[in-house]
XYZ file of C-alpha atoms in Angstrom:
687
model
C -45.483 -5.398 -63.778
C -49.058 -4.783 -64.978
C -51.008 -1.862 -63.460
C -53.472 -4.294 -61.874
C -50.659 -6.334 -60.331
C -48.998 -3.159 -59.065
C -52.269 -1.995 -57.536
C -52.877 -5.328 -55.829
C -49.275 -5.454 -54.571
C -49.721 -2.041 -52.957
C -53.272 -2.568 -51.739
C -52.837 -6.180 -50.671
C -54.347 -9.296 -52.290
C -56.229 -10.494 -49.218
C -57.541 -7.018 -48.510
C -58.828 -6.771 -52.118
C -60.658 -10.128 -51.811
C -62.238 -9.121 -48.510
C -63.257 -5.771 -49.988
C -64.951 -7.489 -52.973
C -66.709 -9.927 -50.654
C -67.949 -7.096 -48.454
C -69.114 -5.112 -51.438
C -71.123 -7.999 -52.983
C -72.507 -9.078 -49.601
C -73.782 -5.565 -48.864
C -75.126 -5.104 -52.407
C -76.901 -8.494 -52.346
C -78.731 -7.518 -49.150
C -79.512 -3.871 -49.850
C -80.128 -3.492 -53.622
C -82.922 -6.137 -54.038
C -84.881 -4.492 -51.238
C -84.897 -1.206 -53.103
C -86.138 -2.842 -56.314
C -89.004 -5.055 -54.951
C -92.417 -4.151 -56.432
C -90.878 -1.707 -58.843
C -88.605 -3.619 -61.115
C -88.364 -7.013 -59.366
C -90.860 -9.385 -57.963
C -90.293 -10.798 -54.510
C -89.048 -14.100 -55.912
C -86.648 -12.368 -58.281
C -85.367 -10.137 -55.449
C -84.764 -13.213 -53.324
C -82.819 -14.875 -56.156
C -80.661 -11.756 -56.600
C -80.019 -11.535 -52.844
C -78.992 -15.194 -52.643
C -76.747 -15.173 -55.717
C -75.082 -11.780 -55.141
C -74.999 -11.762 -51.312
C -74.029 -15.441 -51.208
C -71.120 -14.809 -53.570
C -69.992 -11.909 -51.369
C -70.125 -14.143 -48.287
C -68.105 -16.832 -50.115
C -65.433 -14.244 -50.979
C -65.419 -12.918 -47.394
C -65.009 -16.391 -45.923
C -62.392 -17.361 -48.494
C -60.396 -14.195 -47.823
C -60.664 -14.741 -44.056
C -59.413 -18.350 -44.348
C -56.509 -17.607 -46.700
C -53.800 -17.296 -43.894
C -54.838 -20.764 -42.659
C -54.337 -22.405 -46.039
C -51.115 -23.763 -47.529
C -50.915 -20.807 -49.930
C -47.934 -18.521 -49.413
C -48.980 -14.898 -48.611
C -46.965 -13.740 -51.597
C -49.584 -15.254 -53.900
C -52.699 -13.749 -52.285
C -52.516 -11.104 -55.030
C -52.732 -13.867 -57.637
C -56.139 -14.919 -56.279
C -57.347 -11.314 -56.145
C -56.153 -10.803 -59.725
C -58.167 -13.825 -60.927
C -61.245 -12.460 -59.169
C -60.921 -9.001 -60.681
C -60.123 -10.293 -64.158
C -63.130 -12.702 -64.109
C -65.402 -9.874 -63.032
C -63.893 -7.669 -65.726
C -64.543 -10.272 -68.434
C -68.203 -10.719 -67.396
C -68.768 -6.992 -67.185
C -67.278 -6.626 -70.682
C -69.513 -9.357 -72.123
C -72.603 -7.781 -70.530
C -71.722 -4.383 -71.910
C -71.468 -5.883 -75.390
C -74.845 -7.589 -75.052
C -76.370 -4.320 -73.821
C -75.064 -2.506 -76.858
C -76.820 -4.921 -79.240
C -80.012 -4.573 -77.196
C -80.484 -8.135 -76.118
C -80.922 -7.591 -72.290
C -84.126 -6.805 -70.581
C -82.510 -6.045 -67.113
C -78.777 -5.419 -67.568
C -78.111 -4.149 -63.979
C -79.506 -7.227 -62.321
C -77.739 -9.492 -64.749
C -74.458 -7.621 -64.201
C -74.707 -7.996 -60.403
C -75.504 -11.664 -60.538
C -72.995 -12.649 -63.223
C -70.118 -10.510 -61.881
C -70.641 -11.914 -58.372
C -70.608 -15.452 -59.706
C -67.563 -14.591 -61.855
C -65.785 -13.303 -58.740
C -66.395 -16.612 -56.968
C -65.222 -18.526 -60.031
C -62.124 -16.294 -60.249
C -61.464 -16.930 -56.527
C -61.607 -20.691 -57.177
C -59.335 -20.477 -60.220
C -56.975 -18.091 -58.456
C -56.780 -20.391 -55.464
C -55.790 -23.255 -57.714
C -53.198 -21.091 -59.472
C -51.853 -19.709 -56.167
C -51.402 -23.233 -54.771
C -49.443 -24.235 -57.851
C -47.260 -21.168 -57.548
C -46.819 -21.814 -53.819
C -45.603 -25.343 -54.483
C -43.170 -24.059 -57.077
C -42.040 -21.333 -54.689
C -41.495 -23.809 -51.847
C -39.528 -26.087 -54.128
C -37.373 -23.160 -55.184
C -36.787 -22.105 -51.569
C -35.838 -25.611 -50.565
C -33.501 -25.845 -53.488
C -31.839 -22.611 -52.454
C -31.618 -23.786 -48.843
C -30.067 -27.044 -49.982
C -27.534 -25.153 -52.036
C -26.784 -22.844 -49.085
C -26.511 -25.850 -46.775
C -24.108 -27.512 -49.158
C -21.966 -24.374 -49.241
C -21.995 -24.165 -45.436
C -21.212 -27.840 -45.181
C -18.237 -27.418 -47.452
C -17.093 -24.407 -45.430
C -17.576 -26.367 -42.175
C -15.565 -29.249 -43.558
C -12.812 -26.830 -44.520
C -12.904 -25.268 -41.029
C -12.879 -28.661 -39.365
C -9.946 -29.751 -41.473
C -8.116 -26.514 -40.659
C -9.084 -26.833 -36.978
C -7.881 -30.388 -36.950
C -4.598 -29.319 -38.473
C -4.263 -26.530 -35.902
C -5.262 -28.872 -33.078
C -2.746 -31.429 -34.267
C -0.074 -28.742 -34.474
C -1.074 -27.369 -31.069
C -1.079 -30.697 -29.295
C 2.152 -31.825 -30.840
C 3.829 -28.538 -30.016
C 1.951 -27.824 -26.764
C 4.640 -25.866 -24.891
C 5.682 -26.986 -21.444
C 2.728 -29.351 -21.165
C 0.761 -32.321 -22.506
C -2.710 -32.836 -24.015
C -4.266 -36.303 -23.772
C -7.564 -38.085 -24.377
C -8.552 -41.125 -22.339
C -11.550 -43.404 -22.900
C -13.861 -44.802 -20.236
C -11.280 -47.505 -19.430
C -8.686 -44.768 -18.811
C -6.775 -45.804 -21.912
C -4.758 -43.139 -23.732
C -6.263 -42.525 -27.171
C -4.254 -39.380 -27.820
C -1.076 -38.007 -26.192
C 0.797 -35.001 -27.557
C 2.869 -32.078 -26.342
C 6.354 -31.153 -25.230
C 5.854 -31.424 -21.508
C 7.173 -34.996 -21.293
C 10.517 -34.273 -22.920
C 12.324 -34.021 -19.582
C 10.709 -37.192 -18.206
C 11.094 -40.859 -19.106
C 7.635 -41.011 -20.720
C 7.218 -41.022 -24.530
C 3.847 -39.874 -25.981
C 3.977 -42.570 -28.681
C 4.476 -45.289 -26.083
C 1.570 -44.029 -23.967
C -1.039 -44.202 -26.747
C -3.284 -47.244 -26.455
C -2.226 -48.061 -22.888
C -4.201 -47.744 -19.688
C -2.810 -45.638 -16.865
C -2.183 -48.734 -14.702
C 0.111 -50.108 -17.398
C 2.461 -47.129 -17.647
C 2.442 -45.189 -14.375
C 3.779 -46.289 -10.973
C 1.214 -47.076 -8.240
C 1.814 -43.819 -6.377
C 1.048 -41.814 -9.522
C -2.048 -43.898 -10.309
C -3.267 -43.392 -6.754
C -3.238 -39.637 -7.375
C -4.719 -39.388 -10.876
C -7.272 -42.249 -10.980
C -9.792 -40.737 -8.511
C -9.754 -37.473 -10.474
C -10.197 -39.224 -13.844
C -13.052 -41.358 -12.451
C -14.752 -38.219 -11.166
C -14.332 -36.644 -14.603
C -16.046 -39.639 -16.250
C -18.971 -38.913 -13.928
C -19.168 -35.388 -15.369
C -17.045 -33.421 -12.886
C -14.136 -31.279 -14.103
C -11.132 -31.516 -11.799
C -7.871 -29.662 -11.271
C -4.973 -31.093 -9.286
C -1.188 -31.097 -9.045
C 1.010 -34.082 -9.870
C 4.702 -34.564 -9.102
C 6.538 -36.557 -11.752
C 10.304 -37.063 -11.561
C 11.171 -33.753 -9.865
C 8.625 -31.893 -11.994
C 5.307 -30.479 -10.838
C 2.407 -30.525 -13.305
C -0.955 -28.792 -13.011
C -3.515 -31.249 -14.428
C -6.956 -30.183 -15.683
C -9.382 -32.982 -16.553
C -12.640 -32.243 -18.440
C -15.462 -34.674 -19.405
C -16.228 -35.291 -23.094
C -19.407 -36.717 -24.649
C -20.178 -38.181 -28.049
C -23.733 -38.667 -29.358
C -25.303 -39.678 -26.051
C -25.470 -37.946 -22.738
C -23.110 -40.150 -20.749
C -19.558 -38.937 -20.334
C -17.356 -41.548 -21.903
C -13.991 -39.789 -22.359
C -11.577 -37.547 -20.469
C -9.721 -34.592 -21.944
C -6.542 -34.007 -19.934
C -4.412 -30.877 -20.228
C -1.255 -30.665 -18.136
C 1.145 -27.785 -17.663
C 4.633 -27.981 -16.151
C 4.509 -25.465 -13.285
C 7.791 -26.433 -11.658
C 9.313 -22.974 -12.136
C 6.176 -21.258 -10.880
C 5.992 -23.500 -7.818
C 9.660 -22.821 -7.167
C 9.070 -19.068 -7.316
C 6.014 -19.364 -5.106
C 7.988 -21.419 -2.592
C 10.812 -18.889 -2.649
C 8.335 -16.076 -2.052
C 6.666 -18.028 0.762
C 10.048 -18.719 2.338
C 10.995 -15.068 2.042
C 7.775 -13.913 3.704
C 8.224 -16.502 6.447
C 11.809 -15.401 7.002
C 10.816 -11.742 7.177
C 8.157 -12.621 9.729
C 10.751 -14.494 11.803
C 13.052 -11.446 11.704
C 10.175 -9.169 12.766
C 9.119 -11.496 15.599
C 12.679 -11.870 16.886
C 13.161 -8.099 16.707
C 10.030 -7.627 18.799
C 11.153 -10.282 21.280
C 14.563 -8.616 21.542
C 12.833 -5.402 22.602
C 10.550 -7.115 25.108
C 12.928 -9.493 26.925
C 16.114 -8.955 28.906
C 16.889 -12.672 28.874
C 19.561 -13.230 26.214
C 19.377 -17.015 26.570
C 15.641 -16.940 25.857
C 16.236 -14.811 22.759
C 19.006 -17.125 21.523
C 16.905 -20.237 22.092
C 14.000 -18.756 20.168
C 16.301 -17.525 17.393
C 17.910 -20.933 16.824
C 14.516 -22.643 16.895
C 12.955 -20.223 14.400
C 15.955 -20.379 12.046
C 15.837 -24.187 11.827
C 12.112 -24.047 11.071
C 12.363 -21.272 8.474
C 15.279 -22.887 6.593
C 13.967 -26.444 7.097
C 17.331 -27.591 8.437
C 18.364 -29.777 11.364
C 20.880 -27.706 13.322
C 21.375 -24.139 14.458
C 23.797 -22.822 17.045
C 25.042 -19.686 18.782
C 28.748 -19.756 19.684
C 30.091 -17.279 22.269
C 33.712 -16.185 21.806
C 36.148 -16.430 24.720
C 39.098 -14.385 23.488
C 41.347 -15.321 26.360
C 40.874 -19.068 25.768
C 40.759 -18.713 21.957
C 37.647 -20.838 21.807
C 33.926 -20.592 21.188
C 31.345 -21.971 23.638
C 28.132 -23.597 22.344
C 25.899 -21.096 24.188
C 22.536 -22.155 22.667
C 21.465 -24.521 19.891
C 18.840 -26.742 18.281
C 19.435 -30.327 17.131
C 22.638 -30.907 19.092
C 23.046 -33.377 21.916
C 21.516 -31.510 24.901
C 24.558 -32.318 27.035
C 26.738 -30.301 24.648
C 24.816 -27.038 24.973
C 26.656 -24.854 27.459
C 29.627 -27.257 27.556
C 31.022 -27.980 24.072
C 33.692 -25.676 22.692
C 35.121 -25.026 19.231
C 38.574 -23.660 18.449
C 38.624 -20.039 17.375
C 42.103 -20.226 15.835
C 42.563 -23.656 14.194
C 43.053 -23.416 10.450
C 40.656 -26.270 9.605
C 37.800 -24.864 11.685
C 34.846 -23.305 9.927
C 34.296 -21.187 13.030
C 37.847 -19.815 12.897
C 37.458 -19.132 9.176
C 34.183 -17.297 9.833
C 35.784 -15.084 12.487
C 38.356 -13.941 9.937
C 35.728 -13.026 7.354
C 33.604 -9.893 7.154
C 30.761 -11.677 5.355
C 28.698 -14.865 5.920
C 30.349 -18.180 5.014
C 28.213 -20.573 2.930
C 29.010 -24.282 2.648
C 27.097 -26.389 0.123
C 28.932 -29.661 0.780
C 31.455 -30.002 3.593
C 32.852 -33.179 2.046
C 34.085 -31.291 -1.006
C 34.934 -28.066 0.858
C 38.564 -26.959 0.338
C 38.712 -23.933 2.650
C 38.323 -25.937 5.866
C 37.208 -29.348 7.028
C 34.956 -28.277 9.823
C 35.354 -28.811 13.583
C 34.530 -32.087 15.345
C 31.186 -30.635 16.477
C 30.004 -30.562 12.835
C 31.678 -33.774 11.664
C 30.323 -35.891 14.509
C 26.773 -34.736 13.722
C 27.022 -35.498 10.004
C 26.764 -31.868 8.936
C 27.348 -31.301 5.214
C 26.014 -27.813 4.442
C 25.286 -24.580 6.230
C 25.668 -20.838 6.744
C 27.774 -19.218 9.468
C 28.177 -15.524 10.213
C 29.666 -13.286 12.891
C 27.466 -11.940 15.671
C 28.598 -8.371 16.270
C 31.129 -6.170 14.432
C 33.771 -8.021 12.416
C 36.613 -6.223 14.235
C 35.207 -7.059 17.671
C 32.916 -10.116 17.314
C 30.824 -11.446 20.156
C 30.450 -14.889 18.603
C 28.973 -16.819 15.659
C 25.500 -17.816 14.464
C 25.519 -21.027 12.444
C 22.744 -22.861 10.526
C 23.543 -26.405 9.319
C 21.978 -29.445 7.660
C 23.019 -33.047 7.053
C 22.077 -32.844 3.365
C 24.077 -31.078 0.729
C 22.070 -28.128 -0.516
C 22.320 -24.755 -2.198
C 21.340 -21.748 -0.099
C 19.858 -18.690 -1.825
C 20.972 -15.121 -1.281
C 17.738 -14.586 0.642
C 18.653 -17.444 2.995
C 22.069 -15.898 3.647
C 20.514 -12.460 4.215
C 18.007 -14.022 6.605
C 20.720 -15.632 8.759
C 22.675 -12.366 8.751
C 19.555 -10.441 9.831
C 19.011 -12.790 12.773
C 22.679 -12.400 13.717
C 22.257 -8.603 13.614
C 19.259 -8.821 15.957
C 21.296 -10.923 18.399
C 24.213 -8.473 18.148
C 21.976 -5.480 18.884
C 20.338 -7.276 21.798
C 23.741 -8.293 23.218
C 25.077 -4.768 22.808
C 21.981 -3.291 24.452
C 22.301 -5.854 27.257
C 25.944 -4.881 27.777
C 25.025 -1.201 27.827
C 22.257 -1.977 30.281
C 24.660 -3.835 32.520
C 27.107 -0.950 32.345
C 24.325 1.532 33.014
C 23.083 -0.481 35.992
C 26.625 -0.662 37.336
C 27.036 3.075 36.805
C 23.724 3.771 38.521
C 24.671 1.485 41.393
C 28.049 3.185 41.697
C 26.369 6.586 41.532
C 23.888 5.597 44.223
C 26.710 4.330 46.358
C 28.664 7.524 45.748
C 25.625 9.644 46.577
C 25.059 7.607 49.688
C 28.649 8.190 50.792
C 28.353 11.889 49.978
C 25.127 12.088 51.978
C 26.769 10.313 54.837
C 29.728 12.660 54.580
C 27.513 15.762 54.406
C 25.447 14.566 57.342
C 28.517 13.648 59.360
C 30.281 16.875 58.452
C 27.316 19.073 59.239
C 26.520 17.129 62.402
C 30.127 17.180 63.654
C 30.445 20.889 62.893
C 27.513 21.674 65.155
C 29.431 21.156 68.405
C 32.521 23.357 67.724
C 30.224 25.977 66.160
C 28.022 26.025 69.248
C 31.190 26.401 71.349
C 32.408 29.322 69.227
C 29.010 30.970 69.328
C 28.631 30.464 73.093
C 32.081 31.875 73.897
C 31.496 34.862 71.635
C 28.236 35.585 73.421
C 30.029 35.151 76.792
C 32.764 37.570 75.711
C 30.090 40.058 74.623
C 28.283 39.869 77.956
C 31.409 40.060 80.231
C 33.765 42.264 78.298
C 31.524 44.109 75.909
C 31.969 47.408 77.743
C 35.759 47.075 77.489
C 35.744 47.101 73.656
C 35.999 50.271 71.707
C 33.780 50.846 68.686
C 35.968 48.766 66.348
C 36.130 45.933 68.829
C 32.368 45.891 69.234
C 31.958 45.883 65.432
C 34.433 43.004 65.089
C 32.589 41.059 67.787
C 29.245 41.580 66.019
C 30.776 40.336 62.770
C 32.062 37.226 64.527
C 28.706 36.482 66.154
C 26.833 37.097 62.856
C 29.239 34.837 61.009
C 28.734 32.091 63.563
C 24.943 32.423 63.188
C 25.162 32.271 59.368
C 27.425 29.262 59.627
C 24.920 27.547 61.881
C 22.139 28.295 59.358
C 24.196 26.890 56.498
C 25.029 23.765 58.480
C 21.359 23.297 59.360
C 20.454 23.696 55.670
C 23.169 21.267 54.584
C 21.961 18.801 57.188
C 18.373 19.132 55.909
C 19.553 18.743 52.289
C 21.497 15.561 53.048
C 18.605 14.004 54.934
C 15.891 14.402 52.262
C 16.263 10.759 51.122
C 17.177 9.176 54.426
C 14.767 10.900 56.794
C 11.679 10.998 54.547
C 8.463 9.195 55.458
C 6.796 6.545 53.225
C 4.415 8.010 50.649
C 0.706 8.015 51.317
C -2.344 9.775 49.939
C -2.330 13.314 51.344
C -4.507 16.388 50.909
C -2.381 19.297 49.642
C -4.947 21.785 50.991
C -4.207 20.544 54.507
C -0.460 20.450 53.825
C -0.462 24.049 52.622
C -2.514 25.201 55.631
C 0.148 23.695 57.899
C 2.878 25.597 56.041
C 0.879 28.843 56.340
C 0.529 28.347 60.104
C 4.316 27.888 60.384
C 4.782 31.225 58.564
C 2.034 33.076 60.410
C 4.401 35.501 62.196
C 6.317 36.307 58.948
C 3.006 36.775 57.132
C 1.665 39.126 59.802
C 4.941 41.071 60.156
C 5.046 41.778 56.413
C 1.279 42.255 55.981
C 1.354 39.548 53.279
C -1.745 38.448 51.332
C -1.892 34.689 50.674
C -4.596 33.280 48.342
C -5.059 29.715 47.175
C -7.221 27.652 44.867
C -8.436 24.148 45.635
C -5.452 21.787 45.724
C -5.606 18.061 44.871
C -4.771 14.897 46.763
C -1.468 13.246 45.827
C 0.848 10.449 46.914
C 3.695 11.888 48.937
C 5.425 12.799 52.207
C 3.299 15.469 53.905
C 6.164 16.860 56.056
C 8.498 17.302 53.090
C 5.814 18.848 50.838
C 4.918 21.148 53.712
C 8.572 22.253 53.760
C 8.417 22.931 49.989
C 5.363 25.195 50.403
C 6.988 26.889 53.400
C 10.230 27.661 51.537
C 8.476 28.926 48.381
C 6.000 31.153 50.259
C 8.783 32.456 52.524
C 10.852 33.337 49.440
C 7.849 35.148 47.967
C 7.508 37.236 51.135
C 11.267 37.909 51.402
C 11.658 39.130 47.827
C 8.439 41.155 47.654
C 10.224 44.501 47.296
C 8.658 47.701 48.660
C 5.051 46.607 48.161
C 3.175 44.324 50.623
C 3.693 40.697 49.558
C 0.937 39.073 47.457
C 1.189 35.330 46.839
C -1.209 32.992 44.991
C -1.102 29.164 45.040
C -2.854 27.045 42.370
C -2.815 23.576 40.771
C -3.660 22.383 37.237
C -4.053 18.789 35.931
C -1.743 17.828 33.051
C -2.472 14.253 31.911
C -1.085 11.972 34.641
C 0.376 14.680 36.877
C -0.480 17.853 38.763
C 1.364 21.136 38.229
C 1.399 23.139 41.486
C 2.356 26.831 41.162
C 3.327 29.489 43.745
C 3.112 32.960 42.200
C 4.409 36.176 43.855
C 4.325 39.827 42.756
C 7.886 40.573 43.967
C 11.072 41.883 42.433
C 11.530 38.966 40.008
C 14.816 38.000 38.401
C 16.596 37.675 35.099
C 15.255 34.605 33.159
C 18.841 33.416 32.620
C 19.282 33.124 36.395
C 16.300 30.775 36.913
C 18.406 27.742 35.894
C 20.945 28.295 38.726
C 18.802 29.279 41.700
C 18.264 25.603 42.662
C 22.003 24.971 43.093
C 22.963 24.637 46.751
C 24.345 27.794 48.408
C 23.491 29.851 45.299
C 22.425 33.437 46.075
C 21.421 36.229 43.694
C 21.615 39.021 46.245
C 24.037 40.094 48.946
C 23.314 39.377 52.581
C 23.041 43.136 53.210
C 20.063 43.165 50.771
C 18.332 39.896 51.653
C 19.189 37.289 54.237
C 19.131 33.554 53.569
C 21.466 30.554 53.389
C 20.991 29.603 49.695
C 19.884 26.081 50.647
C 16.079 26.343 50.688
C 15.448 26.018 46.928
C 17.993 23.192 46.618
C 16.100 21.321 49.346
C 12.812 21.966 47.483
C 14.280 20.537 44.262
C 15.506 17.408 46.020
C 12.145 16.847 47.730
C 10.229 17.251 44.423
C 12.644 14.851 42.681
C 12.073 12.315 45.455
C 8.364 12.558 44.613
C 9.051 11.818 40.929
C 8.503 15.386 39.748
C 10.472 18.428 38.651
C 10.585 22.076 39.722
C 11.297 25.242 37.756
C 10.881 29.005 37.925
C 9.519 31.585 35.478
C 10.323 35.213 36.097
C 10.994 38.657 34.699
C 12.703 41.533 36.591
C 10.079 43.610 38.377
C 7.250 41.272 37.333
C 7.312 38.674 40.092
C 8.236 34.981 39.990
C 6.240 31.769 39.548
C 7.660 28.579 41.025
C 6.039 25.426 39.618
C 6.554 21.783 40.463
C 4.907 18.565 39.304
C 3.523 15.687 41.363
C 2.095 12.395 40.018
C -1.713 12.319 40.106
C -3.489 9.743 42.247
C -5.194 6.969 40.222
C -8.886 7.406 41.087
C -9.530 3.678 40.522
C -7.030 2.697 43.219
C -7.279 5.760 45.393
C-alpha cells in the first residue's frame, strides 16, 4: 500500500475531502481580502475568491453528500486520493514554471489552479469510485450466491437426512402411530408400530378417508377433533380401539398459504399406563373405604349398620354385583345371610348356607386360613358353590373368614356374575374389611360382656347394700336391749359389784356403745346411694358453714382454729357434702396432737373440675398408710389413743364417688395431713 493510501485509510477519505474543501473555502474568502490594493485589484481578488472559495464549497458539499450516493464507503479514500494527486500534479507544474521564471504571480496561480485541480480530481475520483463500487457489489453478490449455493446444498443434505430419519421414525414409531390427513380427512401417510395388535394395517389406511375404514363409534369420537384441528386448534383426546387405549394428539399443518389444510396425528398406546392409573385409583379408593369403615366401627354400636355399609362399599369399590356377610351357627352347622347387597331382599336374614358340605365354597373357606379367590365358578374344581351363589349366576369372587381362623364368627364374601381376575390388592382389601368387622364384633361382644358384668355387679352391690342395711338395722334392736339391760344392772346392782365386776360392767357398756357406733356407721355407708338427694347447684361456702355449726362444740372444746378460702358452686347433694366436710374437719381436730388444732379449707380449679382440700397441722401419718385409710373399719391407732369407728373416711369416699370425683390424702408423720377431693365444675353457660 502506498504511503498516501495508508494515510487516507487511517485519516479517512471523506474526512480528507471535507478538510480540503474547508481549507480552500477559508482561503478563498480570507486571502484575497489581504491582497486587495497591494498585489491584487478588486476584480482580481473577486475572481480568486470565486474560483478558490467556490472550489472549496464544491468539495465540502461533495464530501457531505458522499454517504447519500451509491458509492461504497470503502472507496471514499479513492476519491480523496484523486483530489490530492490532482492538486499535487498542478503544484508540481507550477513549481516548474516558477523555476523557469515564466509566472508573474505564482501564489495566486497556485491557489486557483490547485483548487480547480481538486474539484477535477473529486470528479474523476467519484467516477473511479463508482466503477470500483459496482465491481465490489458484483463481487459481493457473487460470493453471496456461492455461499447460498453451499447452504442450499447443505440444506438439501439435511432435508434428505431428516426425511430418512422421519421415515425411519414413523415406520418404527414405538407403541404408537404417526399419520397425515388432508382437508377431506383422507390418510396421506400412516406409519408406526402401534397398530400391530389391532386389525388395522397402515398400508391399507393410506389414501382412505376415516369414514371408509373406521366404525361409526370411532368416527364419532375422532372427527370433531380433526375438524377442529383443520380450523387451527391443536387437540388431545383418548381413543379406545379393540381393548387398547390410545392418546391422540392432532396438530394443524399449513403449506404456502395461511389456511390449515392438513392434520398431523400422533397416537401413543397408553393401555398399560391407564391400567396402572386405574389400579392406583382403585387402591386409593379401597384404602379410603377401609379408613371410613374403621371410623364408622369406632363411632357406631350397631353391627347391622356397619355390615350394611361394609357390603355396600365393597360392591362399589370392586365394581361387583354381590357382597354378603354370613354369620356362623356352630350348633346348626350353617351360616346365616346376616347382611348383603344384590341378593333378593327376602333372603337377607333368612337364607342359610351349609358350613360343612364338601361342595360349598363357604365350608371350604371356613377350613382355610387365607382368603379364597374364584375366577370362574364354572371351571372351579375345589367346590361347586352353594345354591345361594348358583341361583344368582355368580361366577367369580373372594371369600374370607371374619374373625380368627380357629374360632371364626362368619364369612365376608364379594361376588360377581362375570368371570374376572382379582388382584392381590383386591384380596387384601376384602381381608381388611373382614378384619374391621371382626374387631367390631369382638369389641361388641366385650361390650356386651362388660355391660352384663356391670349389671351383675350393680345387682350384687344392691344386694350387699340391702344386706348391710338390713343387718345394721336389725342389729339395732338387740343392741339397744343389751345396752339398756347393762345400764339397768349398773343402776340397780352397781354397788354390789367389787372392783373387777365394775370394770367388767364398764367394758360391756363401752363395747355396746362402740358396737352401736359401728352399726350406725355401717348403716350410713350402705345408704349413701339409696338415701341421697338429687343433685342441684349448691354453694360450698354455705355447705361448709353448716358443717362448722354442727362441730361448734368440738371446735370450742379443743380451741380449734378453722380458716377457709372462697369455695365454688358445684352440682351435688348438700347434705352428703356437708357430711364430708364434717368428717374431714372432725378428723383434723381429733388427730391434732398436743397443739391446738389448726385447719384450713381451700379450693382450686383444674380444667373441668374443682379440687377441694382440707389441711390440718396434726400428727400426720406414714405415706404408705394413706392408701388404706378409706377402707371401711380401718384404724391406724388404738381406741385407747383415739376414738372412732373407722367408717367416716369410707363414707366420705363413697359420697365423693357418687358425685363423680375421687378423694385422696397426702401426709408425712408429724407434718399434718391434707385430704383432697374433686367435684365436677358447674358449666357457667348452663348454670
